[in-house]
């Protein structure tokens, strides 16, 4: 079995379980689906596989999942997380016809944490640190939204603050230059697995290409190794994928979120 296949098997077996949604406030199973509700009115649909469902069964699952969330008036948006290696006949058409819109496809990257943890000093003048204080978390979240080309959304900061309050192991990292936050990312050790997740990595456009993201990634990897993790996973944009590949991670599949809003 190839290295990529071994990593993909570990990803499917260890991460596509409750470990995928540590901050959920409610989880219901519907056949092979896990229907998750997060704080802030966000629904999330995931699964290890679709249990061999044919196209009519896939359509039934989409409709039943949407009915479930429509019964909860607090849920205003839903993400259905698809993976490119799943057997899911007719899923794209069923989701689109139900009102879901496909978002940007990202690469699922998996590899050894040690490969990311090399002593990679930040560029001159750049400092790396973790955050805990509400004011700084909100500033980091707003900067990340801008880096991703979106309007700052205070609700995203609310979710991060709620997770910090639960002390579930998540760490928020930033890179600063001359007192300005210019890059950020999360580290999420996954309890009961070999994995830590590196998420939300973003650098403001005018600061890209300087090695800041790479240094921030290395700092997060060293922190995860200190917590006893050995593997890392990340859903990566086309900006971060080549950086992670150069550092030893392997693209094992793709993921495309489909979003529904009321």
mmCIF file of C-alpha atoms in Angstrom:
data_model
loop_
_atom_site.group_PDB
_atom_site.id
_atom_site.type_symbol
_atom_site.label_atom_id
_atom_site.label_comp_id
_atom_site.label_asym_id
_atom_site.label_seq_id
_atom_site.Cartn_x
_atom_site.Cartn_y
_atom_site.Cartn_z
ATOM 1 C CA UNK A 1 0.000 0.000 0.000
ATOM 2 C CA UNK A 2 1.363 3.435 -0.933
ATOM 3 C CA UNK A 3 2.152 6.095 1.654
ATOM 4 C CA UNK A 4 -0.781 8.186 0.441
ATOM 5 C CA UNK A 5 -3.129 5.202 0.784
ATOM 6 C CA UNK A 6 -1.908 4.495 4.323
ATOM 7 C CA UNK A 7 -2.428 8.118 5.311
ATOM 8 C CA UNK A 8 -5.893 8.151 3.745
ATOM 9 C CA UNK A 9 -6.873 5.028 5.675
ATOM 10 C CA UNK A 10 -5.692 6.624 8.926
ATOM 11 C CA UNK A 11 -7.642 9.786 8.046
ATOM 12 C CA UNK A 12 -10.861 7.867 7.360
ATOM 13 C CA UNK A 13 -10.568 5.606 10.404
ATOM 14 C CA UNK A 14 -9.416 8.117 13.006
ATOM 15 C CA UNK A 15 -10.861 11.462 11.965
ATOM 16 C CA UNK A 16 -14.240 10.789 10.389
ATOM 17 C CA UNK A 17 -15.847 10.124 13.770
ATOM 18 C CA UNK A 18 -16.760 12.244 16.796
ATOM 19 C CA UNK A 19 -13.146 13.424 16.665
ATOM 20 C CA UNK A 20 -14.114 15.572 13.677
ATOM 21 C CA UNK A 21 -16.521 17.750 15.635
ATOM 22 C CA UNK A 22 -15.169 18.394 19.147
ATOM 23 C CA UNK A 23 -17.084 21.661 19.601
ATOM 24 C CA UNK A 24 -20.532 20.292 18.656
ATOM 25 C CA UNK A 25 -23.473 21.122 20.886
ATOM 26 C CA UNK A 26 -25.651 18.364 19.376
ATOM 27 C CA UNK A 27 -25.108 15.309 17.161
ATOM 28 C CA UNK A 28 -27.757 13.067 15.624
ATOM 29 C CA UNK A 29 -27.136 10.033 13.450
ATOM 30 C CA UNK A 30 -29.250 9.490 10.351
ATOM 31 C CA UNK A 31 -28.224 6.252 8.654
ATOM 32 C CA UNK A 32 -24.542 6.786 7.827
ATOM 33 C CA UNK A 33 -24.773 10.552 8.365
ATOM 34 C CA UNK A 34 -23.738 12.517 11.417
ATOM 35 C CA UNK A 35 -25.886 15.649 11.673
ATOM 36 C CA UNK A 36 -23.979 18.097 13.834
ATOM 37 C CA UNK A 37 -25.070 21.426 15.285
ATOM 38 C CA UNK A 38 -22.448 23.974 16.254
ATOM 39 C CA UNK A 39 -22.841 27.179 18.261
ATOM 40 C CA UNK A 40 -23.948 30.178 16.249
ATOM 41 C CA UNK A 41 -26.644 28.400 14.258
ATOM 42 C CA UNK A 42 -24.382 26.279 12.039
ATOM 43 C CA UNK A 43 -25.290 22.792 10.913
ATOM 44 C CA UNK A 44 -22.662 20.384 9.631
ATOM 45 C CA UNK A 45 -23.147 17.077 7.801
ATOM 46 C CA UNK A 46 -20.375 14.511 7.760
ATOM 47 C CA UNK A 47 -19.876 10.729 7.670
ATOM 48 C CA UNK A 48 -17.200 8.082 7.284
ATOM 49 C CA UNK A 49 -18.872 6.807 4.107
ATOM 50 C CA UNK A 50 -22.376 6.556 2.679
ATOM 51 C CA UNK A 51 -22.666 2.813 3.337
ATOM 52 C CA UNK A 52 -22.917 1.922 -0.346
ATOM 53 C CA UNK A 53 -25.968 4.131 -0.953
ATOM 54 C CA UNK A 54 -27.248 4.279 -4.526
ATOM 55 C CA UNK A 55 -28.460 7.485 -6.166
ATOM 56 C CA UNK A 56 -32.085 7.335 -4.897
ATOM 57 C CA UNK A 57 -30.846 6.643 -1.361
ATOM 58 C CA UNK A 58 -28.392 9.558 -1.595
ATOM 59 C CA UNK A 59 -31.261 11.865 -2.557
ATOM 60 C CA UNK A 60 -33.284 10.599 0.409
ATOM 61 C CA UNK A 61 -30.387 11.269 2.761
ATOM 62 C CA UNK A 62 -29.986 14.845 1.508
ATOM 63 C CA UNK A 63 -33.702 15.541 1.885
ATOM 64 C CA UNK A 64 -33.890 13.967 5.358
ATOM 65 C CA UNK A 65 -30.848 15.884 6.584
ATOM 66 C CA UNK A 66 -32.340 19.161 5.392
ATOM 67 C CA UNK A 67 -35.650 18.324 7.078
ATOM 68 C CA UNK A 68 -33.779 17.723 10.330
ATOM 69 C CA UNK A 69 -32.198 21.162 10.334
ATOM 70 C CA UNK A 70 -35.376 22.917 9.225
ATOM 71 C CA UNK A 71 -36.953 21.704 12.462
ATOM 72 C CA UNK A 72 -34.434 23.816 14.395
ATOM 73 C CA UNK A 73 -35.100 27.540 13.845
ATOM 74 C CA UNK A 74 -31.698 28.436 15.339
ATOM 75 C CA UNK A 75 -29.868 26.842 12.394
ATOM 76 C CA UNK A 76 -29.391 29.381 9.623
ATOM 77 C CA UNK A 77 -26.667 27.730 7.570
ATOM 78 C CA UNK A 78 -25.512 24.196 6.867
ATOM 79 C CA UNK A 79 -22.276 22.792 5.512
ATOM 80 C CA UNK A 80 -22.256 19.368 3.867
ATOM 81 C CA UNK A 81 -18.626 18.219 3.764
ATOM 82 C CA UNK A 82 -17.852 15.979 0.780
ATOM 83 C CA UNK A 83 -14.654 14.078 0.057
ATOM 84 C CA UNK A 84 -13.411 13.334 -3.424
ATOM 85 C CA UNK A 85 -12.612 9.662 -2.757
ATOM 86 C CA UNK A 86 -16.082 8.749 -1.456
ATOM 87 C CA UNK A 87 -18.513 6.634 -3.435
ATOM 88 C CA UNK A 88 -21.466 9.015 -3.559
ATOM 89 C CA UNK A 89 -23.536 8.576 -6.728
ATOM 90 C CA UNK A 90 -25.595 11.643 -7.615
ATOM 91 C CA UNK A 91 -24.578 13.589 -4.513
ATOM 92 C CA UNK A 92 -23.570 16.784 -6.312
ATOM 93 C CA UNK A 93 -26.858 17.014 -8.202
ATOM 94 C CA UNK A 94 -28.902 16.143 -5.107
ATOM 95 C CA UNK A 95 -27.215 18.839 -3.036
ATOM 96 C CA UNK A 96 -27.519 21.533 -5.697
ATOM 97 C CA UNK A 97 -31.183 20.727 -6.314
ATOM 98 C CA UNK A 98 -31.788 21.003 -2.549
ATOM 99 C CA UNK A 99 -30.311 24.497 -2.508
ATOM 100 C CA UNK A 100 -26.714 23.780 -1.488
ATOM 101 C CA UNK A 101 -23.958 25.706 -3.289
ATOM 102 C CA UNK A 102 -20.513 24.154 -3.846
ATOM 103 C CA UNK A 103 -17.587 26.126 -2.465
ATOM 104 C CA UNK A 104 -13.898 26.020 -3.325
ATOM 105 C CA UNK A 105 -12.390 22.541 -3.454
ATOM 106 C CA UNK A 106 -9.425 22.051 -1.118
ATOM 107 C CA UNK A 107 -6.736 19.394 -0.844
ATOM 108 C CA UNK A 108 -6.734 17.003 2.120
ATOM 109 C CA UNK A 109 -3.108 16.957 3.252
ATOM 110 C CA UNK A 110 -1.695 14.349 5.658
ATOM 111 C CA UNK A 111 1.850 13.677 6.810
ATOM 112 C CA UNK A 112 4.267 13.338 9.702
ATOM 113 C CA UNK A 113 4.305 16.215 12.144
ATOM 114 C CA UNK A 114 8.054 15.939 12.419
ATOM 115 C CA UNK A 115 8.367 17.022 8.783
ATOM 116 C CA UNK A 116 6.720 20.351 9.624
ATOM 117 C CA UNK A 117 8.535 20.935 12.889
ATOM 118 C CA UNK A 118 11.987 21.816 11.597
ATOM 119 C CA UNK A 119 13.639 24.810 13.208
ATOM 120 C CA UNK A 120 12.202 27.412 10.864
ATOM 121 C CA UNK A 121 12.809 30.856 12.331
ATOM 122 C CA UNK A 122 10.402 33.609 11.347
ATOM 123 C CA UNK A 123 11.659 36.374 9.063
ATOM 124 C CA UNK A 124 13.410 39.318 10.726
ATOM 125 C CA UNK A 125 11.024 41.407 12.800
ATOM 126 C CA UNK A 126 8.269 38.758 12.854
ATOM 127 C CA UNK A 127 7.193 37.279 16.182
ATOM 128 C CA UNK A 128 5.018 34.206 16.763
ATOM 129 C CA UNK A 129 2.762 33.639 19.757
ATOM 130 C CA UNK A 130 -0.522 32.168 20.969
ATOM 131 C CA UNK A 131 -3.599 34.143 21.997
ATOM 132 C CA UNK A 132 -6.121 33.851 24.814
ATOM 133 C CA UNK A 133 -7.518 37.329 25.493
ATOM 134 C CA UNK A 134 -10.866 38.205 23.922
ATOM 135 C CA UNK A 135 -9.681 41.465 22.388
ATOM 136 C CA UNK A 136 -6.793 39.769 20.630
ATOM 137 C CA UNK A 137 -8.866 36.798 19.489
ATOM 138 C CA UNK A 138 -11.377 39.152 17.885
ATOM 139 C CA UNK A 139 -8.577 41.072 16.175
ATOM 140 C CA UNK A 140 -7.055 37.825 14.893
ATOM 141 C CA UNK A 141 -10.413 36.578 13.589
ATOM 142 C CA UNK A 142 -11.091 39.849 11.756
ATOM 143 C CA UNK A 143 -7.613 39.790 10.192
ATOM 144 C CA UNK A 144 -8.108 36.189 9.050
ATOM 145 C CA UNK A 145 -11.450 37.066 7.455
ATOM 146 C CA UNK A 146 -9.773 39.870 5.519
ATOM 147 C CA UNK A 147 -6.946 37.534 4.491
ATOM 148 C CA UNK A 148 -9.510 35.110 3.074
ATOM 149 C CA UNK A 149 -11.195 37.946 1.164
ATOM 150 C CA UNK A 150 -14.289 38.049 3.376
ATOM 151 C CA UNK A 151 -15.944 40.668 5.516
ATOM 152 C CA UNK A 152 -15.074 40.346 9.219
ATOM 153 C CA UNK A 153 -17.748 38.298 10.992
ATOM 154 C CA UNK A 154 -17.901 38.623 14.800
ATOM 155 C CA UNK A 155 -19.753 35.290 14.976
ATOM 156 C CA UNK A 156 -16.575 33.452 13.962
ATOM 157 C CA UNK A 157 -14.716 35.072 16.841
ATOM 158 C CA UNK A 158 -17.563 34.079 19.177
ATOM 159 C CA UNK A 159 -17.058 30.422 18.214
ATOM 160 C CA UNK A 160 -13.307 30.603 18.831
ATOM 161 C CA UNK A 161 -13.827 32.214 22.222
ATOM 162 C CA UNK A 162 -16.369 29.563 23.200
ATOM 163 C CA UNK A 163 -13.889 26.831 22.303
ATOM 164 C CA UNK A 164 -11.108 28.480 24.284
ATOM 165 C CA UNK A 165 -13.448 28.588 27.263
ATOM 166 C CA UNK A 166 -13.977 24.809 26.966
ATOM 167 C CA UNK A 167 -10.198 24.248 27.011
ATOM 168 C CA UNK A 168 -10.431 21.454 24.409
ATOM 169 C CA UNK A 169 -6.784 21.805 23.381
ATOM 170 C CA UNK A 170 -7.216 24.271 20.520
ATOM 171 C CA UNK A 171 -4.448 26.852 20.184
ATOM 172 C CA UNK A 172 -4.663 30.133 18.289
ATOM 173 C CA UNK A 173 -1.386 31.288 16.775
ATOM 174 C CA UNK A 174 -0.485 34.594 15.144
ATOM 175 C CA UNK A 175 2.521 36.131 13.448
ATOM 176 C CA UNK A 176 3.068 39.829 14.063
ATOM 177 C CA UNK A 177 5.221 42.400 12.321
ATOM 178 C CA UNK A 178 5.708 45.859 13.827
ATOM 179 C CA UNK A 179 2.787 45.207 16.161
ATOM 180 C CA UNK A 180 0.392 44.179 13.379
ATOM 181 C CA UNK A 181 -1.105 40.705 13.060
ATOM 182 C CA UNK A 182 -0.213 39.563 9.541
ATOM 183 C CA UNK A 183 -0.781 35.768 9.673
ATOM 184 C CA UNK A 184 -2.764 33.370 11.815
ATOM 185 C CA UNK A 185 -3.780 29.746 12.207
ATOM 186 C CA UNK A 186 -5.251 27.204 14.618
ATOM 187 C CA UNK A 187 -3.784 24.047 16.055
ATOM 188 C CA UNK A 188 -6.310 21.375 17.016
ATOM 189 C CA UNK A 189 -4.933 18.198 18.643
ATOM 190 C CA UNK A 190 -7.502 15.422 18.084
ATOM 191 C CA UNK A 191 -8.142 13.446 21.290
ATOM 192 C CA UNK A 192 -7.768 9.681 21.035
ATOM 193 C CA UNK A 193 -5.907 9.788 17.705
ATOM 194 C CA UNK A 194 -2.407 10.237 16.327
ATOM 195 C CA UNK A 195 -3.482 13.473 14.660
ATOM 196 C CA UNK A 196 -3.355 17.186 15.143
ATOM 197 C CA UNK A 197 -5.134 19.480 12.698
ATOM 198 C CA UNK A 198 -3.604 22.669 11.311
ATOM 199 C CA UNK A 199 -6.467 24.926 10.304
ATOM 200 C CA UNK A 200 -7.349 28.442 9.274
ATOM 201 C CA UNK A 201 -3.872 29.309 8.044
ATOM 202 C CA UNK A 202 -3.901 32.660 6.314
ATOM 203 C CA UNK A 203 -1.454 35.492 5.634
ATOM 204 C CA UNK A 204 -2.444 38.959 4.498
ATOM 205 C CA UNK A 205 -1.722 39.252 0.755
ATOM 206 C CA UNK A 206 0.919 41.942 1.082
ATOM 207 C CA UNK A 207 2.968 39.753 3.450
ATOM 208 C CA UNK A 208 2.903 36.499 1.488
ATOM 209 C CA UNK A 209 5.989 34.895 0.017
ATOM 210 C CA UNK A 210 8.247 35.853 2.930
ATOM 211 C CA UNK A 211 8.279 32.575 4.860
ATOM 212 C CA UNK A 212 5.839 33.762 7.539
ATOM 213 C CA UNK A 213 3.255 31.029 6.956
ATOM 214 C CA UNK A 214 5.950 28.349 6.957
ATOM 215 C CA UNK A 215 7.349 29.567 10.288
ATOM 216 C CA UNK A 216 3.864 29.722 11.809
ATOM 217 C CA UNK A 217 3.164 26.175 10.620
ATOM 218 C CA UNK A 218 6.431 24.906 12.131
ATOM 219 C CA UNK A 219 5.605 26.484 15.485
ATOM 220 C CA UNK A 220 2.212 24.784 15.550
ATOM 221 C CA UNK A 221 3.776 21.443 14.604
ATOM 222 C CA UNK A 222 6.296 21.648 17.432
ATOM 223 C CA UNK A 223 3.482 22.351 19.871
ATOM 224 C CA UNK A 224 1.550 19.300 18.620
ATOM 225 C CA UNK A 225 4.612 17.060 18.927
ATOM 226 C CA UNK A 226 5.019 18.225 22.508
ATOM 227 C CA UNK A 227 1.416 17.079 23.096
ATOM 228 C CA UNK A 228 2.286 13.566 21.854
ATOM 229 C CA UNK A 229 0.824 13.722 18.341
ATOM 230 C CA UNK A 230 2.664 12.227 15.346
ATOM 231 C CA UNK A 231 0.484 12.959 12.286
ATOM 232 C CA UNK A 232 -0.932 16.183 10.911
ATOM 233 C CA UNK A 233 -3.860 16.878 8.635
ATOM 234 C CA UNK A 234 -5.115 20.003 6.941
ATOM 235 C CA UNK A 235 -7.623 21.058 4.300
ATOM 236 C CA UNK A 236 -5.451 23.307 2.155
ATOM 237 C CA UNK A 237 -6.053 25.982 -0.420
ATOM 238 C CA UNK A 238 -3.936 26.133 -3.538
ATOM 239 C CA UNK A 239 -1.836 28.757 -1.769
ATOM 240 C CA UNK A 240 -0.869 26.571 1.193
ATOM 241 C CA UNK A 241 -0.846 23.147 -0.510
ATOM 242 C CA UNK A 242 2.549 23.578 -2.261
ATOM 243 C CA UNK A 243 4.104 24.839 0.979
ATOM 244 C CA UNK A 244 2.884 21.782 2.893
ATOM 245 C CA UNK A 245 3.999 19.420 0.107
ATOM 246 C CA UNK A 246 7.517 20.851 0.256
ATOM 247 C CA UNK A 247 7.461 20.131 3.980
ATOM 248 C CA UNK A 248 6.585 16.454 3.560
ATOM 249 C CA UNK A 249 2.783 16.303 3.555
ATOM 250 C CA UNK A 250 0.920 14.299 0.922
ATOM 251 C CA UNK A 251 -2.326 15.099 -0.853
ATOM 252 C CA UNK A 252 -4.561 12.104 -0.117
ATOM 253 C CA UNK A 253 -7.894 13.383 -1.462
ATOM 254 C CA UNK A 254 -9.972 16.509 -1.892
ATOM 255 C CA UNK A 255 -12.827 18.041 0.047
ATOM 256 C CA UNK A 256 -15.554 20.325 -1.232
ATOM 257 C CA UNK A 257 -17.983 21.969 1.173
ATOM 258 C CA UNK A 258 -21.529 22.609 -0.003
ATOM 259 C CA UNK A 259 -23.310 25.415 1.817
ATOM 260 C CA UNK A 260 -27.010 26.041 2.412
ATOM 261 C CA UNK A 261 -28.430 29.200 3.950
ATOM 262 C CA UNK A 262 -31.988 29.919 4.957
#
